[in-house]
mmCIF file of C-alpha atoms in Angstrom:
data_model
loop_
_atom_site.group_PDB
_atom_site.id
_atom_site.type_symbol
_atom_site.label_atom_id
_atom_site.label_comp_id
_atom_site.label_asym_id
_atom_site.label_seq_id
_atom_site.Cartn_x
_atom_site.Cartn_y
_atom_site.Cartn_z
ATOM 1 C CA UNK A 56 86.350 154.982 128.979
ATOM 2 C CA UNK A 57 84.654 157.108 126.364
ATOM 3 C CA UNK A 58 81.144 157.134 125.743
ATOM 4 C CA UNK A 59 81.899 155.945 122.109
ATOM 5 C CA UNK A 60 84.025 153.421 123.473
ATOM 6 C CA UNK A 61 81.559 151.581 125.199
ATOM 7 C CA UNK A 62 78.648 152.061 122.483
ATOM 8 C CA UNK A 63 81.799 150.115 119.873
ATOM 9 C CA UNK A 64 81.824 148.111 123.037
ATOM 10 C CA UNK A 65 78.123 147.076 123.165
ATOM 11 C CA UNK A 66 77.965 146.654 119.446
ATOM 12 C CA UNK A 67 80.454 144.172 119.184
ATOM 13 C CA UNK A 68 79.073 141.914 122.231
ATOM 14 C CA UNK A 69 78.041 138.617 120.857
ATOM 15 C CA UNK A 70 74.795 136.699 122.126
ATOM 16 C CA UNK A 71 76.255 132.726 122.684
ATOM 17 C CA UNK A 72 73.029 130.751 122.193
ATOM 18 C CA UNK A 73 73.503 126.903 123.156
ATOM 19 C CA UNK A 74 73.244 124.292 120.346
ATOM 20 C CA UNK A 75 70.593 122.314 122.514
ATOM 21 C CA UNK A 76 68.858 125.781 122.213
ATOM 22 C CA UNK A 77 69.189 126.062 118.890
ATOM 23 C CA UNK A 78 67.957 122.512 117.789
ATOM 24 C CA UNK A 79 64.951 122.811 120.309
ATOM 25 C CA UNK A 80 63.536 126.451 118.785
ATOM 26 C CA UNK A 81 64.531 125.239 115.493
ATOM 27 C CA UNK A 82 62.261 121.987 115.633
ATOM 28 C CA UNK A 83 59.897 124.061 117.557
ATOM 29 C CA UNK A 84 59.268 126.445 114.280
ATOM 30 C CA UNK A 85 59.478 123.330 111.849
ATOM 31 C CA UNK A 86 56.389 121.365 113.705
ATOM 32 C CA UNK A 87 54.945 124.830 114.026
ATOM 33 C CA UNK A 88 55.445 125.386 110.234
ATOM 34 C CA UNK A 89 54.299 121.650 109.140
ATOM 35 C CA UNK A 90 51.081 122.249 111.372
ATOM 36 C CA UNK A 91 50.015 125.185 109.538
ATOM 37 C CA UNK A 92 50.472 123.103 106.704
ATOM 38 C CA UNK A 93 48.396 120.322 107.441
ATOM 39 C CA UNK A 94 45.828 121.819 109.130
ATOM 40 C CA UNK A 95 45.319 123.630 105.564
ATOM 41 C CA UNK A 96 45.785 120.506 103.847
ATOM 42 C CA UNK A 97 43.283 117.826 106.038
ATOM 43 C CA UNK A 98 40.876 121.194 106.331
ATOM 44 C CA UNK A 99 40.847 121.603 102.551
ATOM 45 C CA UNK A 100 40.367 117.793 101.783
ATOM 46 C CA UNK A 101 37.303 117.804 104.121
ATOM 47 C CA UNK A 102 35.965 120.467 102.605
ATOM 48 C CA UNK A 103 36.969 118.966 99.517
ATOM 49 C CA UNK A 104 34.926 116.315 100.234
ATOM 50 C CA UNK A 105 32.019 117.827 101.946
ATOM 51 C CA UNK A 106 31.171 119.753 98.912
ATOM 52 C CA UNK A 107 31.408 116.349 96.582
ATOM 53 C CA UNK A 108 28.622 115.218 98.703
ATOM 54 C CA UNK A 109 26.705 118.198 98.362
ATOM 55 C CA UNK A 110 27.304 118.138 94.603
ATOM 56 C CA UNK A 111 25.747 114.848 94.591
ATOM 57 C CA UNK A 112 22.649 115.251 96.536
ATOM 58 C CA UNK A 113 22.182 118.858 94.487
ATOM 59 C CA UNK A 114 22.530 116.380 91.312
ATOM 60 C CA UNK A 115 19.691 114.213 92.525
ATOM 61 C CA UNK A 116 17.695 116.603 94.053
ATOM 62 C CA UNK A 117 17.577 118.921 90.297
ATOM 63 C CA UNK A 118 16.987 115.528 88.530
ATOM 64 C CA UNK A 119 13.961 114.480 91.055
ATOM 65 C CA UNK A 120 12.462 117.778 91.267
ATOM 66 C CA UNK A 121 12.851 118.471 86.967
ATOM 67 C CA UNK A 122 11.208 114.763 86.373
ATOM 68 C CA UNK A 123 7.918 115.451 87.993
ATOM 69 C CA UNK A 124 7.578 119.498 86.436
ATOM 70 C CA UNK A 125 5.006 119.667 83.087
ATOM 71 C CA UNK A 126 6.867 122.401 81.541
ATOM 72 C CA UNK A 127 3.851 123.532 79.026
ATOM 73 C CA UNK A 128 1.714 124.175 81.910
ATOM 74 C CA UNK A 129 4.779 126.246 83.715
ATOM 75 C CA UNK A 130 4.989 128.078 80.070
ATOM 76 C CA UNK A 131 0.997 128.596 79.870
ATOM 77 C CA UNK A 132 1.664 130.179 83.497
ATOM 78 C CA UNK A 133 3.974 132.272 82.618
ATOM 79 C CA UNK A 134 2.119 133.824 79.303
ATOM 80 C CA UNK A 135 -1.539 133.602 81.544
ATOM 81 C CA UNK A 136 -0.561 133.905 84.889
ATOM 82 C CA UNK A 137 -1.328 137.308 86.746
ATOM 83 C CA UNK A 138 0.487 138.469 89.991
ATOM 84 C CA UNK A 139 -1.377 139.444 93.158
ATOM 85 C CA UNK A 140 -0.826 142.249 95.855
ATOM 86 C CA UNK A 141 2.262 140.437 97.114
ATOM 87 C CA UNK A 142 3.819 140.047 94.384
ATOM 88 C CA UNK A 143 3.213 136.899 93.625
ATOM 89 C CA UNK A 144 -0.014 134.453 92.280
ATOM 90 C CA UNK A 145 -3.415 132.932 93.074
ATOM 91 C CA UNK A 146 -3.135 131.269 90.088
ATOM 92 C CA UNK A 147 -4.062 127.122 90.922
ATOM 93 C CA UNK A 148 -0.880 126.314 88.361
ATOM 94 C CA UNK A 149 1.130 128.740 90.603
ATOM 95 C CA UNK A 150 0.079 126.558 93.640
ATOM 96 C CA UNK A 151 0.375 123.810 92.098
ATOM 97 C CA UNK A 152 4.015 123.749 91.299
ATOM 98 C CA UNK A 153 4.437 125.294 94.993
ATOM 99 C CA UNK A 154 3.151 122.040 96.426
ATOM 100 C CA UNK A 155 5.566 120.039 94.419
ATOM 101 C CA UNK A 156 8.524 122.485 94.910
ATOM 102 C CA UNK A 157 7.285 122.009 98.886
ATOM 103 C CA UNK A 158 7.410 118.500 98.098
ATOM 104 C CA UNK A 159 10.928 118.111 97.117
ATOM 105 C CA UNK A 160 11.953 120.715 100.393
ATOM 106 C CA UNK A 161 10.661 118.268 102.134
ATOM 107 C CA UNK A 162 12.197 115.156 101.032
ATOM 108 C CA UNK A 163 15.613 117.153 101.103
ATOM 109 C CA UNK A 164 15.295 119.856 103.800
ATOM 110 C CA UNK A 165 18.837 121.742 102.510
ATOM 111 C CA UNK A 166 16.991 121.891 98.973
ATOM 112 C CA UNK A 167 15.325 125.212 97.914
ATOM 113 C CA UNK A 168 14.189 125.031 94.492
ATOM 114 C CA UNK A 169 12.750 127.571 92.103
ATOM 115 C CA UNK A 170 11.685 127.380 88.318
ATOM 116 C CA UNK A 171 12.242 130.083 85.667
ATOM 117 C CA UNK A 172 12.245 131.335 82.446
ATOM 118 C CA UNK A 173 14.395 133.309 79.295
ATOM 119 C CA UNK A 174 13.953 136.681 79.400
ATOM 120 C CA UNK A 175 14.172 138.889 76.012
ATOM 121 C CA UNK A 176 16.680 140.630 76.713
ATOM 122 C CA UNK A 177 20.436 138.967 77.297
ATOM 123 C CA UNK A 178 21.718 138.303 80.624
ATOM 124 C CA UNK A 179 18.499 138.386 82.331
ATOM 125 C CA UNK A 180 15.731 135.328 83.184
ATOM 126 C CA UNK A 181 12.549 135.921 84.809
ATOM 127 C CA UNK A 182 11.637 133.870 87.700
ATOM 128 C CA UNK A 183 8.363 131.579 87.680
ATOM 129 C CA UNK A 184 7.709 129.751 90.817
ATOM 130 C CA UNK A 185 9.656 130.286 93.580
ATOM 131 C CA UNK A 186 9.488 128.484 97.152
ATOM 132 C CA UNK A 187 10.582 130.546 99.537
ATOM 133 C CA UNK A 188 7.389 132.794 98.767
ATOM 134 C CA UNK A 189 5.973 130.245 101.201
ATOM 135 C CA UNK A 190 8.433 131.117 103.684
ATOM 136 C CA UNK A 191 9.923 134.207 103.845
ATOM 137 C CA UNK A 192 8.412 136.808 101.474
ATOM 138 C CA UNK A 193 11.342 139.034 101.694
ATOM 139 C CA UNK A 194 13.498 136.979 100.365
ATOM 140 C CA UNK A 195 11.197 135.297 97.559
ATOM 141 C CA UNK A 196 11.446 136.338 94.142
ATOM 142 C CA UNK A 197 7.910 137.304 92.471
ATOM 143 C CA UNK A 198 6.038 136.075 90.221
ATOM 144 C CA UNK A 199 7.401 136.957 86.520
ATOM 145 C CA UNK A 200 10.529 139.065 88.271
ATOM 146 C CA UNK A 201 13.312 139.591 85.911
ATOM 147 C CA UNK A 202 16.267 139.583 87.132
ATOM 148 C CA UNK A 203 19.751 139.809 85.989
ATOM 149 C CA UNK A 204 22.722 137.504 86.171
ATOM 150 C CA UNK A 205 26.161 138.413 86.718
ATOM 151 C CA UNK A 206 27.590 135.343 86.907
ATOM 152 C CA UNK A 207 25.867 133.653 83.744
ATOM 153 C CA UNK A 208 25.811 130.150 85.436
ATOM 154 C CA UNK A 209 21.838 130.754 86.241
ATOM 155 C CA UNK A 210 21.413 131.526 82.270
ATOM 156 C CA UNK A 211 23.985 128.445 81.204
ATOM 157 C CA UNK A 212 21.498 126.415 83.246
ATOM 158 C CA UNK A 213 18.754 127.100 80.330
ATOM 159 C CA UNK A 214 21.060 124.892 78.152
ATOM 160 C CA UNK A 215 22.915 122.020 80.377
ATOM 161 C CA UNK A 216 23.461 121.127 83.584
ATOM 162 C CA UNK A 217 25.474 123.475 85.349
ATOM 163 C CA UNK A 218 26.829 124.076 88.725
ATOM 164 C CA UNK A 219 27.369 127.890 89.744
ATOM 165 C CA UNK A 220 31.252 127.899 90.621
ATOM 166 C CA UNK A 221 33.154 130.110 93.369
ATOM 167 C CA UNK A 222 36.248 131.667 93.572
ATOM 168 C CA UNK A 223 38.886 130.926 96.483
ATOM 169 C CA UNK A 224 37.871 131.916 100.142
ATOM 170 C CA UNK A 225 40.613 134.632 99.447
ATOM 171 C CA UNK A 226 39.412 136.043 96.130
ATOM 172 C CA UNK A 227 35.707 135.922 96.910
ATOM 173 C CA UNK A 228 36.288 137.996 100.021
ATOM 174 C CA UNK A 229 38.305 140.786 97.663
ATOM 175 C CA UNK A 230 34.914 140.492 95.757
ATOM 176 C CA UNK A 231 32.763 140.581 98.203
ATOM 177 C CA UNK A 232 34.515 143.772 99.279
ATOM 178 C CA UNK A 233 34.425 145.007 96.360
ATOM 179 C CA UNK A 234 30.381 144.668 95.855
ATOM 180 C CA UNK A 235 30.206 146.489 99.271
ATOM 181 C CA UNK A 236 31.979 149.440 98.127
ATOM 182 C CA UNK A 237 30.693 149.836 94.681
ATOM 183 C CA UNK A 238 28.439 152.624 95.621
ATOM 184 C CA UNK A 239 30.954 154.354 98.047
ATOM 185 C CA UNK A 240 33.575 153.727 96.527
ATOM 186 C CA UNK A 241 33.603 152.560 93.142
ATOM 187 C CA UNK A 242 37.476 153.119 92.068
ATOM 188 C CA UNK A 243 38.043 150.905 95.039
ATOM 189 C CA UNK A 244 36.067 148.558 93.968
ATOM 190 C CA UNK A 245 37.064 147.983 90.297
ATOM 191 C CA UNK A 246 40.686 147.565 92.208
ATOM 192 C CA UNK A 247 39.842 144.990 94.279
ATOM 193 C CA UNK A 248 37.818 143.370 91.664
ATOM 194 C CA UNK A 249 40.713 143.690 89.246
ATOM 195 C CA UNK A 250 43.060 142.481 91.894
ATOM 196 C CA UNK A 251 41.180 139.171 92.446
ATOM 197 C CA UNK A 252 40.994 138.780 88.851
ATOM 198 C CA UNK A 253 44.468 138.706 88.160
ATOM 199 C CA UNK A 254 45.094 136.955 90.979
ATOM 200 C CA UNK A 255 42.947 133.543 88.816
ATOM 201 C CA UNK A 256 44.689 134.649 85.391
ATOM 202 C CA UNK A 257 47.807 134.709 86.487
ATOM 203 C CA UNK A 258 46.858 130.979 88.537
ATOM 204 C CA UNK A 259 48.990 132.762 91.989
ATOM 205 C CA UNK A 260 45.182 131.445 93.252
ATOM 206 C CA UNK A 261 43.426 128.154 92.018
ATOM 207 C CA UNK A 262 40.245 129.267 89.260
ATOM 208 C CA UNK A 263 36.689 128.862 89.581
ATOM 209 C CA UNK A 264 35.334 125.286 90.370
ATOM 210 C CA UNK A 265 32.245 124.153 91.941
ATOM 211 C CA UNK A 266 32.146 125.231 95.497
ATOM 212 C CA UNK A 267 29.729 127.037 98.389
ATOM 213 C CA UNK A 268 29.218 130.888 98.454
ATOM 214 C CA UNK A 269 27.805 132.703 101.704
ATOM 215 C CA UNK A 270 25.130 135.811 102.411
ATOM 216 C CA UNK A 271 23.452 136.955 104.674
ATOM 217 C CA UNK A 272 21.315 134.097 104.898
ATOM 218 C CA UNK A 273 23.958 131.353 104.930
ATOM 219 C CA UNK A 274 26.357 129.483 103.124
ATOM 220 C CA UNK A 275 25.453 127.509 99.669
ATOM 221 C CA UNK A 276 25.444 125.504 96.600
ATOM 222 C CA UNK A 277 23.493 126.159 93.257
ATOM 223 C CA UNK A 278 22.968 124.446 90.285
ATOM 224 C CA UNK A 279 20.135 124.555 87.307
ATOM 225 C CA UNK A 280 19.024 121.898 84.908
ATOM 226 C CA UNK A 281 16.751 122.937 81.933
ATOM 227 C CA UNK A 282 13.757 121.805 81.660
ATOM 228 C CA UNK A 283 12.344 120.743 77.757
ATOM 229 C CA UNK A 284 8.771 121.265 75.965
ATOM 230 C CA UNK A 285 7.421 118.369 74.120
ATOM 231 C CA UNK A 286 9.604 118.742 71.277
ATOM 232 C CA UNK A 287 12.665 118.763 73.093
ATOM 233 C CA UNK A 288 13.253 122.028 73.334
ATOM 234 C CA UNK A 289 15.225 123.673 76.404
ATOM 235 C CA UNK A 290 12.482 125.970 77.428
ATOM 236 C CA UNK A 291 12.802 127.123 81.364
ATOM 237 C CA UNK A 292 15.199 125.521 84.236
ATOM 238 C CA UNK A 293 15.112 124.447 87.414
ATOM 239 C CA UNK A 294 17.445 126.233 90.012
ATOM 240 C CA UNK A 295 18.270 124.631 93.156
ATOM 241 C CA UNK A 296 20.209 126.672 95.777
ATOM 242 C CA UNK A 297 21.317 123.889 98.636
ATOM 243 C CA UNK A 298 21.895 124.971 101.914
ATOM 244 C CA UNK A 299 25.580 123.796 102.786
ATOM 245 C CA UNK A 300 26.008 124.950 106.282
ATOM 246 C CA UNK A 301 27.183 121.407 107.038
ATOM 247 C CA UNK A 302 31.033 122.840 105.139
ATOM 248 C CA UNK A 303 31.142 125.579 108.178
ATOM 249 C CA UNK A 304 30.646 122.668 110.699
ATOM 250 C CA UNK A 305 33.211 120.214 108.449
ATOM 251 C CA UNK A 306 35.743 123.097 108.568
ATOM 252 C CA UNK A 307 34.972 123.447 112.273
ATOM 253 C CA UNK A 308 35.400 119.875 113.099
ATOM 254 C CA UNK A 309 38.417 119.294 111.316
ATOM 255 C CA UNK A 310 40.016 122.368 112.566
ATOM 256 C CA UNK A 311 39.147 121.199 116.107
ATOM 257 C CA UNK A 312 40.451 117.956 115.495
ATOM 258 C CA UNK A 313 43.765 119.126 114.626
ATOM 259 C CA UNK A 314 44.243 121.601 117.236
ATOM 260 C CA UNK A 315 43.264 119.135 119.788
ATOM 261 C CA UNK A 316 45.932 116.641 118.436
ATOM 262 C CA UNK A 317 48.478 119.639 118.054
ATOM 263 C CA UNK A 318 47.750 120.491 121.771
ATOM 264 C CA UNK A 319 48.258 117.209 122.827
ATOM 265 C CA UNK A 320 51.559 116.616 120.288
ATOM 266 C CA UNK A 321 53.290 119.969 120.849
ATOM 267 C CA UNK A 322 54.250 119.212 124.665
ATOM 268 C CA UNK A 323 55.451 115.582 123.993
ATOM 269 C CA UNK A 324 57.249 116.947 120.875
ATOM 270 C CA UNK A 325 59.016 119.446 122.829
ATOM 271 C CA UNK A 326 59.691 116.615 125.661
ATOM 272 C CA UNK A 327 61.316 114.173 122.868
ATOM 273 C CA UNK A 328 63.425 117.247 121.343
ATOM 274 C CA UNK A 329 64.566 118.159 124.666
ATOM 275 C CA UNK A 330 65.818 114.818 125.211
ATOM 276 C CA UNK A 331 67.379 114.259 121.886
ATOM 277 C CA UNK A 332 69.402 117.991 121.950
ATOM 278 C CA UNK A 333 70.728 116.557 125.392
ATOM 279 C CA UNK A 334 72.471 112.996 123.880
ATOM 280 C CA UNK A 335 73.099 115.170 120.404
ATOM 281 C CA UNK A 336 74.942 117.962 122.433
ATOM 282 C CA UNK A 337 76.351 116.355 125.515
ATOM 283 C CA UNK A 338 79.559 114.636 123.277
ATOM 284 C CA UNK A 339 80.045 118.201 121.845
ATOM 285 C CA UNK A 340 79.439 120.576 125.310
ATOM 286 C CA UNK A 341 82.102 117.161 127.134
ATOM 287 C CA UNK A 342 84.481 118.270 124.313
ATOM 288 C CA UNK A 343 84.155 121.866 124.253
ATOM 289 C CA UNK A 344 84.849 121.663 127.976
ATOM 290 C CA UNK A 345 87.994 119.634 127.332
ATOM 291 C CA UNK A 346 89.300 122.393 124.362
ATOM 292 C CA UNK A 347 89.025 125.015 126.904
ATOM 293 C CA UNK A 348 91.493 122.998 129.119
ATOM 294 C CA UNK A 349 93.408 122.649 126.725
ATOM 295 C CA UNK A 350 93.480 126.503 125.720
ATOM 296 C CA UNK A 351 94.491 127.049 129.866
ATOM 297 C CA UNK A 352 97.356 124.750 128.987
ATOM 298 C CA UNK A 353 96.100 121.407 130.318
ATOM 299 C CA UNK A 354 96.919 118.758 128.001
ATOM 300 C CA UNK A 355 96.839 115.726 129.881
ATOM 301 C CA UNK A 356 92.646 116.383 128.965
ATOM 302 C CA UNK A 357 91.841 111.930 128.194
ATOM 303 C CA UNK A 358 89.359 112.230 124.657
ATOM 304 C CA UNK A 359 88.997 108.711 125.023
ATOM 305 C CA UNK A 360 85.619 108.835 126.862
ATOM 306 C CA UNK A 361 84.740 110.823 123.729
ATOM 307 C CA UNK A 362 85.590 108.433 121.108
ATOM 308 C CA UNK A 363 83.463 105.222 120.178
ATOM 309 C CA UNK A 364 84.829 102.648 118.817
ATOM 310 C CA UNK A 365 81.691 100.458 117.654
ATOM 311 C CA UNK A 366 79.664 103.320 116.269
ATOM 312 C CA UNK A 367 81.974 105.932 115.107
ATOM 313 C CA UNK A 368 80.423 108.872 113.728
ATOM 314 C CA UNK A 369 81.268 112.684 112.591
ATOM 315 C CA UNK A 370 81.939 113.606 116.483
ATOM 316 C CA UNK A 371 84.411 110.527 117.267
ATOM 317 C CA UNK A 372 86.208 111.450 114.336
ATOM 318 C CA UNK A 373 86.507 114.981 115.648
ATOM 319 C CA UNK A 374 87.487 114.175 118.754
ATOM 320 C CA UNK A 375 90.085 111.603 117.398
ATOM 321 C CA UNK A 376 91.745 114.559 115.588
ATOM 322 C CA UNK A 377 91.502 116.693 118.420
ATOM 323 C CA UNK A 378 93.242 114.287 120.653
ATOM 324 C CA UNK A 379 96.094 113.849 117.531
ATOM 325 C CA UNK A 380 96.400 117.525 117.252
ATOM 326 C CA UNK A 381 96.506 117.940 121.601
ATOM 327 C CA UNK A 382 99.597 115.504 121.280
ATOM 328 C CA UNK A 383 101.400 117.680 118.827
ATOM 329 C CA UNK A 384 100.516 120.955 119.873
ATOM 330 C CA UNK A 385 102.000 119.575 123.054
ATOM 331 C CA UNK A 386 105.036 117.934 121.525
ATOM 332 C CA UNK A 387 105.759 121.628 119.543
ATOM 333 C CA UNK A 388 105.074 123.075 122.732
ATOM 334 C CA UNK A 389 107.941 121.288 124.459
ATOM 335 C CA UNK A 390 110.598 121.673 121.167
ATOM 336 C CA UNK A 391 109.676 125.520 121.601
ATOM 337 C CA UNK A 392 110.271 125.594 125.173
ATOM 338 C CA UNK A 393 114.102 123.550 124.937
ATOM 339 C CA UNK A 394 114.492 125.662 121.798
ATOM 340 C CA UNK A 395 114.052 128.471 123.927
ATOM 341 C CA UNK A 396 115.652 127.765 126.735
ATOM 342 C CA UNK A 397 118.746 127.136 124.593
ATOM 343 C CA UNK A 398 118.472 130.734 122.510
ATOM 344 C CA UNK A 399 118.293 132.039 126.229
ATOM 345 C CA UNK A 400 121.372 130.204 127.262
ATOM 346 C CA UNK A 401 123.510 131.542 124.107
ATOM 347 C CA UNK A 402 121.850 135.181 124.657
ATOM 348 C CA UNK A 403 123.125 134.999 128.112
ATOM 349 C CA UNK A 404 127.021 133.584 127.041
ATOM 350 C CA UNK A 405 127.011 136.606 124.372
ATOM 351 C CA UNK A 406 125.936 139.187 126.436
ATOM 352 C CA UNK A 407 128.754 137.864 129.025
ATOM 353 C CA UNK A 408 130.859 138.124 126.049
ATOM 354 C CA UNK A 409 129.635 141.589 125.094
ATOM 355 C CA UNK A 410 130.274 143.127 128.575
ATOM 356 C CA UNK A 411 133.659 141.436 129.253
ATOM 357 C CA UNK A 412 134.562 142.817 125.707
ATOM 358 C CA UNK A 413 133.652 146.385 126.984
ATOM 359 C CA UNK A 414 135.575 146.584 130.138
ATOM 360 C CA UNK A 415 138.445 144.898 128.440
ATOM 361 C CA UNK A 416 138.227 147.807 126.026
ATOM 362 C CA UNK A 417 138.457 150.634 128.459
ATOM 363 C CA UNK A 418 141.255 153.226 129.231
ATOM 364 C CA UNK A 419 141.069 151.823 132.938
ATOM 365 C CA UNK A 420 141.506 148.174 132.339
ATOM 366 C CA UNK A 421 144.003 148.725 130.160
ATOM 367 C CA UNK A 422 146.071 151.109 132.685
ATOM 368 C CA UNK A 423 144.939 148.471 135.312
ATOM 369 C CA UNK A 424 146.707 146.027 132.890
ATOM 370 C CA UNK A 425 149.942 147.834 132.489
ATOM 371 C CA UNK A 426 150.180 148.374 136.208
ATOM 372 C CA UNK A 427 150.050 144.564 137.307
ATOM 373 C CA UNK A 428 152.584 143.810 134.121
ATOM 374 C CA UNK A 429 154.945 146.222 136.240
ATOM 375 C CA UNK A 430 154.295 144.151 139.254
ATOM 376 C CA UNK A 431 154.869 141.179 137.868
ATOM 377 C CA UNK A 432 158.102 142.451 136.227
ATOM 378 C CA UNK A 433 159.545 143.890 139.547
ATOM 379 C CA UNK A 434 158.487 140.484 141.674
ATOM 380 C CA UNK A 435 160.442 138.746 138.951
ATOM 381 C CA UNK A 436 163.413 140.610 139.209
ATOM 382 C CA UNK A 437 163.834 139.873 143.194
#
């Protein structure tokens, strides 16, 4: 046998895979597929969840902190006030308005509040009073700093009530890219950024709604209210950013929750598959057994044992026609053989024909003939 022979060989060797096979990896994917699915879905309504709660307590906390804040004097200390050589005030208003931002930390731990201003120019706010000057320095803002918003929520927050609102997990971490490689790479980053975007335009990701947002420093949830001078004027805000590490250990939980109960599922689930492949496929593998007898020529094969009479279903019926069919087939099957052995018979009488016919026919017969005609004319005679 050629080489090229047995590679035309190879290529048309089937794989025979078992039905019970079949059925078992086939559930197997599905529970795999529907896991996925609802650990997304239970870890998304936690989440969900988690951050209404943290929406709430920012709510109170900005309304608490805003009731007790005398926003002339946080005005007059922003027009009198003078920064110091850390950047940001001895002033006795300045502490002042610490002790009360303290205050609120304290009653809510998560809370870090700060208080700021409108800047002149568009897009930028200066910040007042902020309390993590108390606690880390580094990551304070100073006294008077302007600083410029990207986002616009921390400017909105001058005017209403507003929460600052994320993207998806998956488009904030294209933007977050993006942001690191603005210096490096700046064409990269308008692509990413552009990517994300169009990804919320064209709604193939959910748009912005309130939500947490992670640093360096953790993960969190901000929101302003303005604060309003005697005559009811929105004058400064209050900015609250709420430490919402407890999503990270919501996510956590619920994702160990599910695996455990997937770990404990998967094994029974393949147990209860198992069995049910076994009664699905024995009836077919009994009759599949009894066709191939059949194809060696064995019809006296009983489909009887196959065949339910109480609760008939699709492979009673097929066995019920295979049993009809097995009595024909077996029925032609005799016809064909008689038939034949008939044809055979009157093949046989005309070739007996055929070859008398010949030597009949033949110079030597014939002369064989004429000889025992003289005999027989002679013995007459006597």
């Amino acid at each position: 046998m050629s080489s090229d022979q047995i590679k035309s060989q190879q290529s048309t060797t089937k794989v025979q895979i078992s039905i019970r096979w079949k059925i078992l990896i086939g559930f197997t994917v599905l529970f795999t597929v529907v896991y996925i699915l609802a650990l997304g879905m239970f870890t998304n309504l936690a989440i969900a969840a988690a951050d209404e709660q943290i929406k709430e307590d920012l709510t109170q906390v900005l309304y608490g902190a805003a009731s007790e804040i005398d926003t002339e004097i946080l005005l007059e200390l922003a027009a009198e006030g003078a920064p110091n050589e850390n950047g940001f005030s001895d002033d006795p208003r300045f502490i002042a308005f610490l002790d009360w931002l303290e205050a609120v930390h304290t009653a809510e731990p998560d809370a870090w509040p700060y208080l700021y201003i409108p800047h002149e120019d568009q897009g930028y706010i200066y910040f007042v009073v902020d309390l993590w000057a108390r606690y880390d320095t580094t990551s304070a803002a100073g006294f008077m700093e302007a600083y410029r918003s990207n986002s616009g929520y921390i400017i909105a927050g001058l005017s209403d009530l507003t929460y600052r609102e994320v993207n998806t997990d998956f488009v904030q971490t294209l933007k977050n890219q993006a942001d690191d490689l603005e210096e490096t790479q700046p064409w990269l980053s308008g692509t990413l950024n552009g990517f994300a975007d169009w990804l919320v335009s064209s709604n193939l990701q959910p748009k912005r709604e309130f939500g947490t947002y992670g640093d360096q420093f953790g993960k969190w949830a901000s929101g302003y209210y303005p604060l309003t001078n005697h005559a009811g004027e929105n004058v400064a805000a209050i900015g609250v950013d709420f430490q919402a590490d407890m999503v990270n250990t919501v996510r956590n939980e619920v994702r160990s929750s599910v695996q455990r109960a997937f770990f404990i599922a998967y094994p029974v689930l393949l147990v209860l598959v198992f069995w049910f492949s076994s009664v699905f496929t024995r009836p077919l593998i009994t009759l599949t057994a009894a066709a191939e007898r059949v194809g060696e020529g064995d019809y006296e094969v009983e489909f009887s044992e196959l065949i339910s009479e109480r609760n008939r279903d699709e492979i009673d019926i097929l066995a019920s026609v295979f049993a009809s069919m097995v009595k024909k087939v077996y029925k032609r099957e005799q016809k064909l053989k008689r038939q034949v052995a008939q044809l055979k018979i009157e093949i046989d009488e005309k070739k007996q024909a055929s070859e008398v016919s010949q030597i009949v026919d033949t110079d030597f017969f014939k002369e064989l003939q004429s000889r025992a005609d003289n005999l027989r004319s002679k013995r007459d005679k006597k």
